[in-house]
Amino acid sequence: MKKTKSLVSVFIEDKTSREPCEDAYLHFLHRCQVINHGISSAVVKDAQDSATRFFDLPADEKMHLVSDNFQEPVRYGTSINHSTDRVHYWRDFIKHYSHPLSNWINLWPSNPPCYKEKVGKYAEATHVLHKQLIEAISESLGLEKNYLQEEIEEGSQVMAVNCYPACPEPEIALGMPPHSDYGSLTILLQSSEGLQIKDCNNNWVCVPYIEGALIVQLGDQVEVMSNGIYKSVVHRVTVNKDYKRLSFASLHSLPMHKKISPATQLVNENKPAAYGEFSFNDFLDYISRNDITQKRFIDTLRKKNL
C-alpha cells in the first residue's frame, strides 16, 4: 500500500461486504481512520473543550448567530435547514469558514473567550493534513502530486462543529440523515461512536470510536474529479439516550466558484466523462432550495446516457 508521509491508517472492517477490495489504498482513502496524523492530543482536547463550553452557553447568547442563509460565513442552528427540512434532526451546530483563517476568525464566536484560539489551531492543523491526503489521492490516480495544489491553497474550509444531545427516543431519531459531503475531503473528529457509513450492499456500518484517530471521508468533488474511480461516502449520524456526542467535521472544498469536472487524464473513448461540472456555489444553491434527504446533489451531475 502506498504511504502518505507519516500517516498510519486503521481500517474499518466491513464484514457485510462480499466484494474484494481491488486496491487497498483506495480502501484506505475511501473509509478509514487515521492515526499519526501530526495533530497533537492537546490541540484536539482544547478544541473539544472550547466547543463544549460554546454549546453550554445560554440559548440567547447563541441565537444572534442563527441564519437560514447557507452562505453566511458563521452560522448557528439546529437540524439542517429549517426552511426545507421535512423532519428535524437531533443536533445543534456552529459552522464557520476557516481558510484562510485570518480572513474569517474575527467573525467567529467571542464567547467562550478561548474559542477562536483553540478551535483556530485545530482548523489550521486539519488544513495541513488535507493537503497531504489530496496529494496522495492525486498520485494514486496517476495524476501529478500537485494536480490540485493551487485549488487547495485558494479553496475553502468549513468547520462544522456538531453537538448531538442525549435523546430520550434514539430508536426513532437521527442526528443527521443519509448524505454525502459536497467537497473534496471531510476530516472528522468524534468524541464517541455515532457515525455510520453505507457499504456497497447498502448496509449501514458503525464507525468505531478510536481515541486520537481522525476519520477521512471522500466527498463529491473527488468522485467527480476521479470520474467515478473513487466514490463519495454516504453516511448518517445516530444518537443515543445516555450522553451527548461532539464532532468536528472539517469540510474541505475547492474555491467557491471553481468548477470541477473529471480530470482529462481519466477520460477517454472507453471511459467518457460520467459527470457534469459543478462548484461549491452550485451545491449551496441546491441545498438552499432542496431537501437533500430526497435526492443527493451528485445525482444531479451524473450523465444519464452512461
mmCIF file of C-alpha atoms in Angstrom:
data_model
loop_
_atom_site.group_PDB
_atom_site.id
_atom_site.type_symbol
_atom_site.label_atom_id
_atom_site.label_comp_id
_atom_site.label_asym_id
_atom_site.label_seq_id
_atom_site.Cartn_x
_atom_site.Cartn_y
_atom_site.Cartn_z
ATOM 1 C CA MET A 1 0.000 0.000 0.000
ATOM 2 C CA LYS A 2 1.278 3.469 -0.824
ATOM 3 C CA LYS A 3 2.101 5.554 2.204
ATOM 4 C CA THR A 4 1.137 9.146 2.893
ATOM 5 C CA LYS A 5 4.187 10.561 4.660
ATOM 6 C CA SER A 6 3.935 9.539 8.320
ATOM 7 C CA LEU A 7 0.224 8.768 8.273
ATOM 8 C CA VAL A 8 -0.932 5.400 9.540
ATOM 9 C CA SER A 9 -4.410 4.145 8.692
ATOM 10 C CA VAL A 10 -6.689 1.941 10.752
ATOM 11 C CA PHE A 11 -9.174 0.119 8.543
ATOM 12 C CA ILE A 12 -12.857 -0.053 9.374
ATOM 13 C CA GLU A 13 -13.631 -3.697 8.792
ATOM 14 C CA ASP A 14 -16.673 -4.140 6.578
ATOM 15 C CA LYS A 15 -17.910 -7.613 7.473
ATOM 16 C CA THR A 16 -21.064 -7.269 5.385
ATOM 17 C CA SER A 17 -19.251 -6.660 2.083
ATOM 18 C CA ARG A 18 -18.622 -9.701 -0.091
ATOM 19 C CA GLU A 19 -16.741 -7.827 -2.784
ATOM 20 C CA PRO A 20 -12.945 -7.994 -2.572
ATOM 21 C CA CYS A 21 -11.119 -4.695 -2.402
ATOM 22 C CA GLU A 22 -9.304 -4.206 -5.706
ATOM 23 C CA ASP A 23 -6.933 -1.616 -4.279
ATOM 24 C CA ALA A 24 -6.026 -1.470 -0.612
ATOM 25 C CA TYR A 25 -5.014 2.155 -0.981
ATOM 26 C CA LEU A 26 -8.429 3.053 -2.426
ATOM 27 C CA HIS A 27 -9.998 1.340 0.568
ATOM 28 C CA PHE A 28 -7.724 3.323 2.893
ATOM 29 C CA LEU A 29 -8.831 6.638 1.417
ATOM 30 C CA HIS A 30 -12.464 5.637 0.932
ATOM 31 C CA ARG A 31 -13.228 4.905 4.531
ATOM 32 C CA CYS A 32 -10.600 4.864 7.196
ATOM 33 C CA GLN A 33 -9.422 6.245 10.452
ATOM 34 C CA VAL A 34 -6.012 7.864 10.505
ATOM 35 C CA ILE A 35 -3.571 7.947 13.389
ATOM 36 C CA ASN A 36 -0.089 9.514 13.479
ATOM 37 C CA HIS A 37 -1.724 12.424 11.674
ATOM 38 C CA GLY A 38 0.508 15.040 13.279
ATOM 39 C CA ILE A 39 -2.219 16.861 15.237
ATOM 40 C CA SER A 40 -1.345 16.795 18.920
ATOM 41 C CA SER A 41 -3.746 15.437 21.513
ATOM 42 C CA ALA A 42 -3.524 18.792 23.324
ATOM 43 C CA VAL A 43 -4.786 20.677 20.237
ATOM 44 C CA VAL A 44 -7.634 18.173 19.858
ATOM 45 C CA LYS A 45 -8.631 18.330 23.524
ATOM 46 C CA ASP A 46 -8.516 22.133 23.634
ATOM 47 C CA ALA A 47 -10.792 22.342 20.585
ATOM 48 C CA GLN A 48 -13.268 19.863 22.080
ATOM 49 C CA ASP A 49 -13.307 21.670 25.431
ATOM 50 C CA SER A 50 -13.900 25.019 23.730
ATOM 51 C CA ALA A 51 -16.778 23.599 21.680
ATOM 52 C CA THR A 52 -18.357 22.088 24.794
ATOM 53 C CA ARG A 53 -18.217 25.492 26.502
ATOM 54 C CA PHE A 54 -19.833 27.122 23.464
ATOM 55 C CA PHE A 55 -22.764 24.698 23.354
ATOM 56 C CA ASP A 56 -23.221 25.065 27.117
ATOM 57 C CA LEU A 57 -23.850 28.810 26.736
ATOM 58 C CA PRO A 58 -27.388 30.099 27.354
ATOM 59 C CA ALA A 59 -29.523 29.938 24.210
ATOM 60 C CA ASP A 60 -29.833 33.718 23.869
ATOM 61 C CA GLU A 61 -26.037 34.046 23.586
ATOM 62 C CA LYS A 62 -26.036 31.761 20.537
ATOM 63 C CA MET A 63 -29.208 32.918 18.816
ATOM 64 C CA HIS A 64 -27.630 36.027 17.266
ATOM 65 C CA LEU A 65 -25.661 33.634 15.035
ATOM 66 C CA VAL A 66 -28.782 31.871 13.703
ATOM 67 C CA SER A 67 -29.344 32.138 9.951
ATOM 68 C CA ASP A 68 -31.069 30.173 7.181
ATOM 69 C CA ASN A 69 -28.606 31.610 4.666
ATOM 70 C CA PHE A 70 -26.194 28.825 3.749
ATOM 71 C CA GLN A 71 -23.613 31.336 2.565
ATOM 72 C CA GLU A 72 -23.254 33.116 5.906
ATOM 73 C CA PRO A 73 -19.598 32.699 6.973
ATOM 74 C CA VAL A 74 -20.648 31.933 10.566
ATOM 75 C CA ARG A 75 -23.931 30.206 11.300
ATOM 76 C CA TYR A 76 -25.508 28.572 14.352
ATOM 77 C CA GLY A 77 -28.547 26.353 14.110
ATOM 78 C CA THR A 78 -30.253 23.039 14.651
ATOM 79 C CA SER A 79 -31.205 20.224 12.250
ATOM 80 C CA ILE A 80 -30.040 21.063 8.665
ATOM 81 C CA ASN A 81 -32.293 23.664 7.092
ATOM 82 C CA HIS A 82 -35.497 24.593 8.888
ATOM 83 C CA SER A 83 -36.935 26.128 5.726
ATOM 84 C CA THR A 84 -36.797 22.859 3.740
ATOM 85 C CA ASP A 85 -36.432 20.019 6.280
ATOM 86 C CA ARG A 86 -39.457 17.728 6.362
ATOM 87 C CA VAL A 87 -38.047 16.147 9.522
ATOM 88 C CA HIS A 88 -35.867 17.977 12.034
ATOM 89 C CA TYR A 89 -32.716 16.284 13.268
ATOM 90 C CA TRP A 90 -31.352 15.908 16.787
ATOM 91 C CA ARG A 91 -28.347 18.223 16.710
ATOM 92 C CA ASP A 92 -27.068 21.734 17.361
ATOM 93 C CA PHE A 93 -24.231 23.097 15.244
ATOM 94 C CA ILE A 94 -21.941 26.039 14.683
ATOM 95 C CA LYS A 95 -20.399 26.346 11.210
ATOM 96 C CA HIS A 96 -17.739 28.808 10.185
ATOM 97 C CA TYR A 97 -15.405 29.391 7.276
ATOM 98 C CA SER A 98 -11.881 28.579 8.366
ATOM 99 C CA HIS A 99 -9.441 29.089 5.469
ATOM 100 C CA PRO A 100 -7.582 31.275 5.199
ATOM 101 C CA LEU A 101 -8.041 31.603 8.935
ATOM 102 C CA SER A 102 -7.056 35.266 9.118
ATOM 103 C CA ASN A 103 -9.953 36.173 6.795
ATOM 104 C CA TRP A 104 -12.647 34.659 8.989
ATOM 105 C CA ILE A 105 -11.587 34.187 12.598
ATOM 106 C CA ASN A 106 -12.703 37.661 13.696
ATOM 107 C CA LEU A 107 -16.263 36.656 12.789
ATOM 108 C CA TRP A 108 -16.178 33.534 14.976
ATOM 109 C CA PRO A 109 -17.858 33.443 18.406
ATOM 110 C CA SER A 110 -16.130 35.588 21.024
ATOM 111 C CA ASN A 111 -17.662 33.592 23.843
ATOM 112 C CA PRO A 112 -16.188 31.463 25.282
ATOM 113 C CA PRO A 113 -13.029 33.617 25.104
ATOM 114 C CA CYS A 114 -10.843 30.606 24.272
ATOM 115 C CA TYR A 115 -12.907 29.526 21.253
ATOM 116 C CA LYS A 116 -11.122 31.423 18.490
ATOM 117 C CA GLU A 117 -7.615 30.470 19.572
ATOM 118 C CA LYS A 118 -8.232 26.803 20.391
ATOM 119 C CA VAL A 119 -10.548 25.888 17.515
ATOM 120 C CA GLY A 120 -8.400 28.001 15.177
ATOM 121 C CA LYS A 121 -5.323 25.886 15.919
ATOM 122 C CA TYR A 122 -7.261 22.715 15.177
ATOM 123 C CA ALA A 123 -8.610 24.190 11.904
ATOM 124 C CA GLU A 124 -5.109 25.098 10.709
ATOM 125 C CA ALA A 125 -3.807 21.623 11.545
ATOM 126 C CA THR A 126 -6.575 19.871 9.608
ATOM 127 C CA HIS A 127 -5.889 22.075 6.582
ATOM 128 C CA VAL A 128 -2.299 20.818 6.502
ATOM 129 C CA LEU A 129 -3.480 17.207 6.802
ATOM 130 C CA HIS A 130 -5.969 17.758 3.984
ATOM 131 C CA LYS A 131 -3.192 18.873 1.626
ATOM 132 C CA GLN A 132 -1.205 15.708 2.382
ATOM 133 C CA LEU A 133 -4.180 13.468 1.685
ATOM 134 C CA ILE A 134 -5.136 15.225 -1.555
ATOM 135 C CA GLU A 135 -1.566 14.781 -2.813
ATOM 136 C CA ALA A 136 -1.812 11.061 -2.082
ATOM 137 C CA ILE A 137 -5.177 10.776 -3.851
ATOM 138 C CA SER A 138 -3.831 12.546 -6.934
ATOM 139 C CA GLU A 139 -0.806 10.239 -7.129
ATOM 140 C CA SER A 140 -2.959 7.138 -6.674
ATOM 141 C CA LEU A 141 -4.993 8.194 -9.730
ATOM 142 C CA GLY A 142 -1.857 8.567 -11.849
ATOM 143 C CA LEU A 143 -2.020 12.363 -11.701
ATOM 144 C CA GLU A 144 0.732 14.726 -10.638
ATOM 145 C CA LYS A 145 1.108 15.109 -6.900
ATOM 146 C CA ASN A 146 0.362 18.826 -7.183
ATOM 147 C CA TYR A 147 -2.613 18.373 -9.554
ATOM 148 C CA LEU A 148 -4.920 20.345 -7.228
ATOM 149 C CA GLN A 149 -2.267 22.305 -5.301
ATOM 150 C CA GLU A 150 -3.373 25.773 -6.413
ATOM 151 C CA GLU A 151 -7.059 24.981 -5.905
ATOM 152 C CA ILE A 152 -6.398 23.642 -2.405
ATOM 153 C CA GLU A 153 -4.459 26.742 -1.360
ATOM 154 C CA GLU A 154 -7.197 29.013 -2.687
ATOM 155 C CA GLY A 155 -10.007 26.711 -1.593
ATOM 156 C CA SER A 156 -12.462 26.824 1.266
ATOM 157 C CA GLN A 157 -12.629 25.061 4.599
ATOM 158 C CA VAL A 158 -15.835 24.974 6.590
ATOM 159 C CA MET A 159 -15.590 23.755 10.166
ATOM 160 C CA ALA A 160 -18.899 22.226 11.236
ATOM 161 C CA VAL A 161 -18.890 21.680 14.996
ATOM 162 C CA ASN A 162 -21.817 19.475 15.998
ATOM 163 C CA CYS A 163 -23.411 18.695 19.333
ATOM 164 C CA TYR A 164 -25.802 15.740 19.479
ATOM 165 C CA PRO A 165 -27.585 15.883 22.854
ATOM 166 C CA ALA A 166 -28.734 12.768 24.660
ATOM 167 C CA CYS A 167 -32.012 11.741 23.034
ATOM 168 C CA PRO A 168 -34.904 10.196 25.002
ATOM 169 C CA GLU A 169 -36.017 8.120 21.983
ATOM 170 C CA PRO A 170 -32.900 7.365 19.900
ATOM 171 C CA GLU A 171 -34.585 4.500 18.068
ATOM 172 C CA ILE A 172 -36.856 6.929 16.184
ATOM 173 C CA ALA A 173 -34.401 9.820 15.742
ATOM 174 C CA LEU A 174 -31.274 10.672 13.768
ATOM 175 C CA GLY A 175 -28.621 13.296 14.308
ATOM 176 C CA MET A 176 -28.104 13.672 10.545
ATOM 177 C CA PRO A 177 -29.849 11.953 7.609
ATOM 178 C CA PRO A 178 -28.046 9.896 4.955
ATOM 179 C CA HIS A 179 -25.961 12.151 2.710
ATOM 180 C CA SER A 180 -22.553 12.597 1.124
ATOM 181 C CA ASP A 181 -20.395 15.694 1.549
ATOM 182 C CA TYR A 182 -20.004 18.139 -1.315
ATOM 183 C CA GLY A 183 -16.270 18.831 -1.031
ATOM 184 C CA SER A 184 -13.014 17.042 -1.655
ATOM 185 C CA LEU A 185 -12.433 15.510 1.769
ATOM 186 C CA THR A 186 -14.074 15.623 5.170
ATOM 187 C CA ILE A 187 -11.809 15.071 8.169
ATOM 188 C CA LEU A 188 -13.939 14.086 11.131
ATOM 189 C CA LEU A 189 -13.136 14.079 14.836
ATOM 190 C CA GLN A 190 -15.726 12.359 17.033
ATOM 191 C CA SER A 191 -15.938 12.160 20.822
ATOM 192 C CA SER A 192 -17.785 8.826 20.774
ATOM 193 C CA GLU A 193 -19.410 6.369 18.392
ATOM 194 C CA GLY A 194 -22.347 7.599 16.323
ATOM 195 C CA LEU A 195 -21.260 7.802 12.679
ATOM 196 C CA GLN A 196 -22.489 5.143 10.253
ATOM 197 C CA ILE A 197 -21.450 4.647 6.620
ATOM 198 C CA LYS A 198 -23.291 2.771 3.862
ATOM 199 C CA ASP A 199 -21.392 -0.109 2.322
ATOM 200 C CA CYS A 200 -21.602 -1.403 -1.257
ATOM 201 C CA ASN A 201 -24.507 -3.667 -0.296
ATOM 202 C CA ASN A 202 -26.495 -0.734 1.150
ATOM 203 C CA ASN A 203 -25.957 -1.889 4.730
ATOM 204 C CA TRP A 204 -25.213 0.634 7.490
ATOM 205 C CA VAL A 205 -21.852 0.028 9.180
ATOM 206 C CA CYS A 206 -20.975 1.673 12.511
ATOM 207 C CA VAL A 207 -17.661 3.501 12.551
ATOM 208 C CA PRO A 208 -15.948 2.549 15.825
ATOM 209 C CA TYR A 209 -14.582 5.197 18.117
ATOM 210 C CA ILE A 210 -10.774 5.070 18.263
ATOM 211 C CA GLU A 211 -9.244 7.580 20.639
ATOM 212 C CA GLY A 212 -6.961 10.014 18.853
ATOM 213 C CA ALA A 213 -7.941 8.899 15.344
ATOM 214 C CA LEU A 214 -9.446 11.071 12.619
ATOM 215 C CA ILE A 215 -11.975 9.704 10.133
ATOM 216 C CA VAL A 216 -11.331 10.547 6.472
ATOM 217 C CA GLN A 217 -14.258 10.558 4.045
ATOM 218 C CA LEU A 218 -14.182 11.273 0.334
ATOM 219 C CA GLY A 219 -16.567 13.910 -0.955
ATOM 220 C CA ASP A 220 -18.431 14.586 -4.194
ATOM 221 C CA GLN A 221 -15.613 16.679 -5.689
ATOM 222 C CA VAL A 222 -13.200 13.738 -5.564
ATOM 223 C CA GLU A 223 -15.808 11.400 -7.068
ATOM 224 C CA VAL A 224 -16.297 13.804 -9.993
ATOM 225 C CA MET A 225 -12.584 14.598 -10.420
ATOM 226 C CA SER A 226 -11.721 10.864 -10.452
ATOM 227 C CA ASN A 227 -14.532 10.218 -12.971
ATOM 228 C CA GLY A 228 -16.090 7.735 -10.574
ATOM 229 C CA ILE A 229 -12.958 5.755 -9.711
ATOM 230 C CA TYR A 230 -13.446 6.910 -6.145
ATOM 231 C CA LYS A 231 -16.915 7.280 -4.644
ATOM 232 C CA SER A 232 -18.065 9.817 -2.089
ATOM 233 C CA VAL A 233 -19.089 8.274 1.218
ATOM 234 C CA VAL A 234 -22.790 8.119 2.095
ATOM 235 C CA HIS A 235 -23.127 8.452 5.855
ATOM 236 C CA ARG A 236 -25.551 9.322 8.627
ATOM 237 C CA VAL A 237 -25.403 10.091 12.345
ATOM 238 C CA THR A 238 -27.205 8.161 15.061
ATOM 239 C CA VAL A 239 -27.952 9.400 18.579
ATOM 240 C CA ASN A 240 -28.156 7.761 22.000
ATOM 241 C CA LYS A 241 -30.057 8.318 25.226
ATOM 242 C CA ASP A 242 -27.156 8.236 27.685
ATOM 243 C CA TYR A 243 -24.807 11.076 26.744
ATOM 244 C CA LYS A 244 -24.197 13.874 24.270
ATOM 245 C CA ARG A 245 -21.735 13.490 21.424
ATOM 246 C CA LEU A 246 -19.468 16.100 19.846
ATOM 247 C CA SER A 247 -17.960 16.032 16.387
ATOM 248 C CA PHE A 248 -15.771 18.340 14.316
ATOM 249 C CA ALA A 249 -16.345 17.920 10.581
ATOM 250 C CA SER A 250 -13.642 19.806 8.687
ATOM 251 C CA LEU A 251 -15.159 20.154 5.211
ATOM 252 C CA HIS A 252 -12.590 20.976 2.540
ATOM 253 C CA SER A 253 -13.507 22.240 -0.900
ATOM 254 C CA LEU A 254 -12.102 23.903 -3.991
ATOM 255 C CA PRO A 255 -12.723 27.679 -4.270
ATOM 256 C CA MET A 256 -16.376 28.757 -4.124
ATOM 257 C CA HIS A 257 -16.764 29.497 -7.844
ATOM 258 C CA LYS A 258 -14.199 27.000 -9.186
ATOM 259 C CA LYS A 259 -15.837 24.423 -11.427
ATOM 260 C CA ILE A 260 -14.573 20.850 -11.109
ATOM 261 C CA SER A 261 -15.055 18.157 -13.724
ATOM 262 C CA PRO A 262 -13.491 14.764 -14.464
ATOM 263 C CA ALA A 263 -9.719 15.053 -14.924
ATOM 264 C CA THR A 264 -8.905 14.982 -18.642
ATOM 265 C CA GLN A 265 -6.259 12.303 -17.985
ATOM 266 C CA LEU A 266 -9.031 9.997 -16.708
ATOM 267 C CA VAL A 267 -11.370 10.458 -19.663
ATOM 268 C CA ASN A 268 -11.121 8.567 -22.962
ATOM 269 C CA GLU A 269 -13.245 6.769 -25.547
ATOM 270 C CA ASN A 270 -13.675 3.756 -23.303
ATOM 271 C CA LYS A 271 -14.272 5.853 -20.193
ATOM 272 C CA PRO A 272 -16.144 9.034 -21.152
ATOM 273 C CA ALA A 273 -16.866 11.761 -18.629
ATOM 274 C CA ALA A 274 -19.577 10.431 -16.333
ATOM 275 C CA TYR A 275 -20.358 13.736 -14.578
ATOM 276 C CA GLY A 276 -21.066 17.331 -15.390
ATOM 277 C CA GLU A 277 -19.045 20.101 -13.782
ATOM 278 C CA PHE A 278 -20.017 21.919 -10.581
ATOM 279 C CA SER A 279 -18.761 24.363 -7.979
ATOM 280 C CA PHE A 280 -19.187 24.772 -4.227
ATOM 281 C CA ASN A 281 -21.537 27.662 -5.020
ATOM 282 C CA ASP A 282 -23.710 25.356 -7.148
ATOM 283 C CA PHE A 283 -24.005 23.000 -4.190
ATOM 284 C CA LEU A 284 -25.005 25.797 -1.816
ATOM 285 C CA ASP A 285 -27.690 26.944 -4.256
ATOM 286 C CA TYR A 286 -29.009 23.385 -4.498
ATOM 287 C CA ILE A 287 -29.304 22.699 -0.769
ATOM 288 C CA SER A 288 -30.881 26.088 -0.110
ATOM 289 C CA ARG A 289 -33.821 25.063 -2.320
ATOM 290 C CA ASN A 290 -33.972 21.281 -1.956
ATOM 291 C CA ASP A 291 -34.313 18.591 0.692
ATOM 292 C CA ILE A 292 -31.064 16.612 0.459
ATOM 293 C CA THR A 293 -32.740 13.573 2.020
ATOM 294 C CA GLN A 294 -34.814 13.205 -1.138
ATOM 295 C CA LYS A 295 -32.016 13.434 -3.731
ATOM 296 C CA ARG A 296 -28.251 13.690 -3.412
ATOM 297 C CA PHE A 297 -26.638 16.648 -5.134
ATOM 298 C CA ILE A 298 -24.174 14.432 -7.003
ATOM 299 C CA ASP A 299 -27.083 12.528 -8.567
ATOM 300 C CA THR A 300 -27.949 15.710 -10.461
ATOM 301 C CA LEU A 301 -24.468 15.702 -12.028
ATOM 302 C CA ARG A 302 -24.427 12.138 -13.390
ATOM 303 C CA LYS A 303 -24.806 11.950 -17.153
ATOM 304 C CA LYS A 304 -27.924 9.971 -17.983
ATOM 305 C CA ASN A 305 -26.589 8.351 -21.134
ATOM 306 C CA LEU A 306 -23.847 6.493 -19.237
#
